[in-house]
Coordinates of C-alpha atoms in Angstrom, one line a residue:
X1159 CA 124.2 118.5 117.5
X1160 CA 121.6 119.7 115.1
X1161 CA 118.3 121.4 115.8
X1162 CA 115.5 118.7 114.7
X1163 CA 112.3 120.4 114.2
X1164 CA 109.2 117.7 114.1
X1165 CA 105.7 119.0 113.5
X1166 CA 102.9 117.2 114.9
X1167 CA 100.0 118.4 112.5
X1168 CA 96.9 117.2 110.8
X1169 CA 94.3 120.0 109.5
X1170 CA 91.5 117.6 111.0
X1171 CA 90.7 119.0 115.1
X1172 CA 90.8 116.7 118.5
X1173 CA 93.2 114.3 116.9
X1174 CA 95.2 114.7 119.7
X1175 CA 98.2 116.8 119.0
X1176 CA 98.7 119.0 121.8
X1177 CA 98.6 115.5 124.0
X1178 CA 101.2 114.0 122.0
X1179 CA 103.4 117.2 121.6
X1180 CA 103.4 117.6 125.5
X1181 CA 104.3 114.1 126.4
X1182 CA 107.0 114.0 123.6
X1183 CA 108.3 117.4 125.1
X1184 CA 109.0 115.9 128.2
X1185 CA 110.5 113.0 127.3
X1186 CA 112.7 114.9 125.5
X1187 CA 113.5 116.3 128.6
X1188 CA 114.1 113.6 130.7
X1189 CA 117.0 113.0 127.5
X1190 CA 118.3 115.7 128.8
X1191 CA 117.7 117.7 125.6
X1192 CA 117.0 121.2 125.0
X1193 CA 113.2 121.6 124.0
X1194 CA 110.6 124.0 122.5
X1195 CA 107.7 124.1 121.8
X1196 CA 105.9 125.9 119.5
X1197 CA 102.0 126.5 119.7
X1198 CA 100.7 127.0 116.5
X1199 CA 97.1 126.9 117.6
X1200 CA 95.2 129.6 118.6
X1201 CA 93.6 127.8 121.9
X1202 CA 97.6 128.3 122.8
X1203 CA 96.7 124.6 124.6
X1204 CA 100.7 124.0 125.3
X1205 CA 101.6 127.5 126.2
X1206 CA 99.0 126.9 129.2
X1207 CA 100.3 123.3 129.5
X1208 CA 103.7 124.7 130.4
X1209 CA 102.4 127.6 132.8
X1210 CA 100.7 124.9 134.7
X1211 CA 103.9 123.1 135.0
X1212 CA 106.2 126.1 135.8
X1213 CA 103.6 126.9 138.8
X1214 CA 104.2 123.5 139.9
X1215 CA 108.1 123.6 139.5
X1216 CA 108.1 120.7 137.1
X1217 CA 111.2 120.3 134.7
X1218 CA 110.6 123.4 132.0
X1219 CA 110.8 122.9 128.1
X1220 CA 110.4 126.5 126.4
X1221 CA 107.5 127.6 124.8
X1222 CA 106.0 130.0 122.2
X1223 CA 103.3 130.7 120.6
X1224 CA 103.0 131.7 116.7
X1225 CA 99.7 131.6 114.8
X1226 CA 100.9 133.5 111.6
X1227 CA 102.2 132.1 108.6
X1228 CA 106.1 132.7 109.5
X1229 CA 106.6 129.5 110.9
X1230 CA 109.3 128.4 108.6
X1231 CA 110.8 131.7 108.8
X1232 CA 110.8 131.8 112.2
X1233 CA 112.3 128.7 113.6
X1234 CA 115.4 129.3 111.9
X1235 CA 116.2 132.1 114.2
X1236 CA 115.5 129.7 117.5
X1237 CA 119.3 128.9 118.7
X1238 CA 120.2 126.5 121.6
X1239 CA 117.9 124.1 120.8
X1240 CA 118.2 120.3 120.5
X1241 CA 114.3 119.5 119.7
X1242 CA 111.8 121.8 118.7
X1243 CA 108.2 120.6 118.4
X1244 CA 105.4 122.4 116.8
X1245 CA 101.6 121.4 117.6
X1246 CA 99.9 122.1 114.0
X1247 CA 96.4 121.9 112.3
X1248 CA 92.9 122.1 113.5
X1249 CA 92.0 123.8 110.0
X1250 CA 93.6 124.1 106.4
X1251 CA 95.2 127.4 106.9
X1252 CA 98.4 129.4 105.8
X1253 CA 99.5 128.8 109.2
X1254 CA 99.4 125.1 109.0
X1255 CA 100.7 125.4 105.7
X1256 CA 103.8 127.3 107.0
X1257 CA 104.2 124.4 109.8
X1258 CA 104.7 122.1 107.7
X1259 CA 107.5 123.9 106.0
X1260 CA 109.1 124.1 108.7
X1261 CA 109.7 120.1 109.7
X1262 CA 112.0 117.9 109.5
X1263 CA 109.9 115.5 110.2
X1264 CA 105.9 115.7 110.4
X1265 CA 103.7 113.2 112.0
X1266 CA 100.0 113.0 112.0
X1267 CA 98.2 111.5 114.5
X1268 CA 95.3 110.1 113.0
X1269 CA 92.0 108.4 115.2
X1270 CA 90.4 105.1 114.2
X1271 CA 87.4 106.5 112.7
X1272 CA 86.6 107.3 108.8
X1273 CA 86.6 110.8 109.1
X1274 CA 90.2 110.5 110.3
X1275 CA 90.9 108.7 107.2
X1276 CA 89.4 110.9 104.8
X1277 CA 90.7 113.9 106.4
X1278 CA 94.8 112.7 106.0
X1279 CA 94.1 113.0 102.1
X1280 CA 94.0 116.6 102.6
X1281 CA 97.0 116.4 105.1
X1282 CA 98.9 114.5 102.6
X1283 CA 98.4 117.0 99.8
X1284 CA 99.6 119.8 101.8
X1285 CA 102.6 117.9 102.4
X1286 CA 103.2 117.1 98.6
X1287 CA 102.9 120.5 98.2
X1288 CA 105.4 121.3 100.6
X1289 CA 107.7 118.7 99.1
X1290 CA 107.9 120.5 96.5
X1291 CA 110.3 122.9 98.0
X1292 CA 112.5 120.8 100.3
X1293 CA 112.4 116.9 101.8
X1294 CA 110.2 115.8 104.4
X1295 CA 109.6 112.5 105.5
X1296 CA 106.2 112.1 107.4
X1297 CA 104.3 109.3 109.3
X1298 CA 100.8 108.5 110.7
X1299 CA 100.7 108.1 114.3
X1300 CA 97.7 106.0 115.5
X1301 CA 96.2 107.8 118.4
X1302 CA 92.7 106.7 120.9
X1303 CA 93.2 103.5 119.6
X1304 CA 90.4 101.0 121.3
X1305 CA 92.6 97.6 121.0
X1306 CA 90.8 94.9 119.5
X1307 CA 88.0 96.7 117.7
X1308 CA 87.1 95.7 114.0
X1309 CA 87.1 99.8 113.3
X1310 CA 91.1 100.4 114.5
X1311 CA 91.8 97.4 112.4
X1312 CA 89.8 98.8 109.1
X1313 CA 91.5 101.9 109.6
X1314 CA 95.3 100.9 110.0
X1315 CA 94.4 98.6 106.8
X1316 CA 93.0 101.9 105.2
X1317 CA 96.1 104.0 106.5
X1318 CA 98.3 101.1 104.8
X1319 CA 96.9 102.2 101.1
X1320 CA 98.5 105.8 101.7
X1321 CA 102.1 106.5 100.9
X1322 CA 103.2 107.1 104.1
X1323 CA 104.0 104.6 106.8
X1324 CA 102.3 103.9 109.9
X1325 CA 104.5 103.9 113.6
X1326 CA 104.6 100.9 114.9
X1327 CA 103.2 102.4 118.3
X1328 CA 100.1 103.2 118.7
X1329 CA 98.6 105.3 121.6
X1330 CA 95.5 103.5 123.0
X1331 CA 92.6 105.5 124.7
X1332 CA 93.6 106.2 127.6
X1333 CA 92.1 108.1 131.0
X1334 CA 95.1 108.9 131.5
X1335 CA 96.4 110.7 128.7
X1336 CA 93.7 113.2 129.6
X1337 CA 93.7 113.5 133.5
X1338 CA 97.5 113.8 133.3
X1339 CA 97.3 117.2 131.1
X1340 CA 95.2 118.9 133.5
X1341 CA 97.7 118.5 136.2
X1342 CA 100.7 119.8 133.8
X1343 CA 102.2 116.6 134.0
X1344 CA 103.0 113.9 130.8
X1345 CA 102.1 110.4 132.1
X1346 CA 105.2 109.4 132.3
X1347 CA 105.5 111.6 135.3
X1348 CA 101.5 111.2 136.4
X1349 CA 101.9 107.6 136.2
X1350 CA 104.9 105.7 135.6
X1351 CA 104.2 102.5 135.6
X1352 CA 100.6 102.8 133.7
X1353 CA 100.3 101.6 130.2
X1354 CA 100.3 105.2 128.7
X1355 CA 103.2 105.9 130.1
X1356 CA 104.8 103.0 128.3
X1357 CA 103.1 103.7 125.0
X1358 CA 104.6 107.1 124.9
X1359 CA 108.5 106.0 125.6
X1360 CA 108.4 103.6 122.8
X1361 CA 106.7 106.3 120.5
X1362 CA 109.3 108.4 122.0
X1363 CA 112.3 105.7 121.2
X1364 CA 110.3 105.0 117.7
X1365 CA 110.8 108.8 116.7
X1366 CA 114.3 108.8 118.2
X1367 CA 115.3 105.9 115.9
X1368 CA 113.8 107.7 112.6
X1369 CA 115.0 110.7 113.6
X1370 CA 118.6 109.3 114.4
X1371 CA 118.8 111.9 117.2
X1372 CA 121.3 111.4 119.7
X1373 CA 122.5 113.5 122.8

């Protein structure tokens, strides 16, 4: 099997990448597949993520950290591998640039505010720049989503004008999703049977499906 490589990246901060990189990690583990991660941020947010969980013996994905431009460069050399996942973004910057090279895939979590739509324009043209060298197919993920609310609704229909898709799942805001992290567990594993747990296995099974990765 292939080495998929999915970037979750938009240059906008506290969109919620780290969150969604670490729950996607572990479900990727609990697939039995081989995982890293790598931390392209300089807060290293998943890099502490996974000391937390090796301190508490939870299952282990690998993780590095690289905040130079060499992204693409690098993650060629990473062998053994089933899944790697790189947390991207927070500012335009060669780094982020480089990220997005590197995917297979890239998906940007976007929140259901206007700032979050006029921020994925500049998202997008990095990625048209990218695609200039090689292929890569790229969704918005809806993330803190308050269900219900006129302002998520103006926003998917503003997301909808973009040339990119929009997941079907959407993450909803959630205590969870934050209490979880600080214990070093994904909320499948701090709570099972919650809501956020459930959101994240059909994100999980929605990526799988465009992905067509199989074990």
């Amino acid at each position: 099997m292939r080495t998929h490589i999915l970037v979750i990246g938009n240059e906008k901060g506290g969109t919620g990448k780290s969150t969604i990189t670490a729950n996607l990690a572990v479900q990727a583990l609990r697939d039995d597949l081989r995982v890293l991660v790598i931390d392209a941020d300089t807060q290293q947010s998943l890099v502490d993520f996974r000391t937390i969980r090796a301190e508490k013996d939870l299952p282990q994905f690998q993780a590095v950290s690289i905040t130079k431009p060499t992204i693409h460069k690098d993650a060629k050399n990473f062998n053994g591998f089933d899944l790697i996942l790189i947390d991207a973004g927070g500012r335009i910057t060669d780094t982020f640039r480089s990220a997005i090279m590197a995917a297979d895939w890239l998906f940007i979590p976007v929140l259901p505010s206007q700032y979050d739509v006029w921020s994925a324009q500049t998202t997008i043209k990095i990625l048209e720049e990218a695609r200039a060298f090689k292929t890569i197919p790229a969704g918005f993920v809806m993330n803190q989503v308050i269900s219900n609310t006129r302002i998520s609704q103006e926003v998917l229909g503003a997301l909808q004008e973009f040339t990119l898709p929009v997941l079907d799942t959407k993450l909803c805001s959630r205590v969870a999703y934050k209490q979880s992290i600080g214990e070093g567990k994904a909320v499948i594993e701090y709570e099972p049977d919650g809501k956020a747990a459930s959101e994240v296995s059909t994100l999980w099974l929605e990526i799988k499906k465009l992905i067509e990765i199989s074990k």
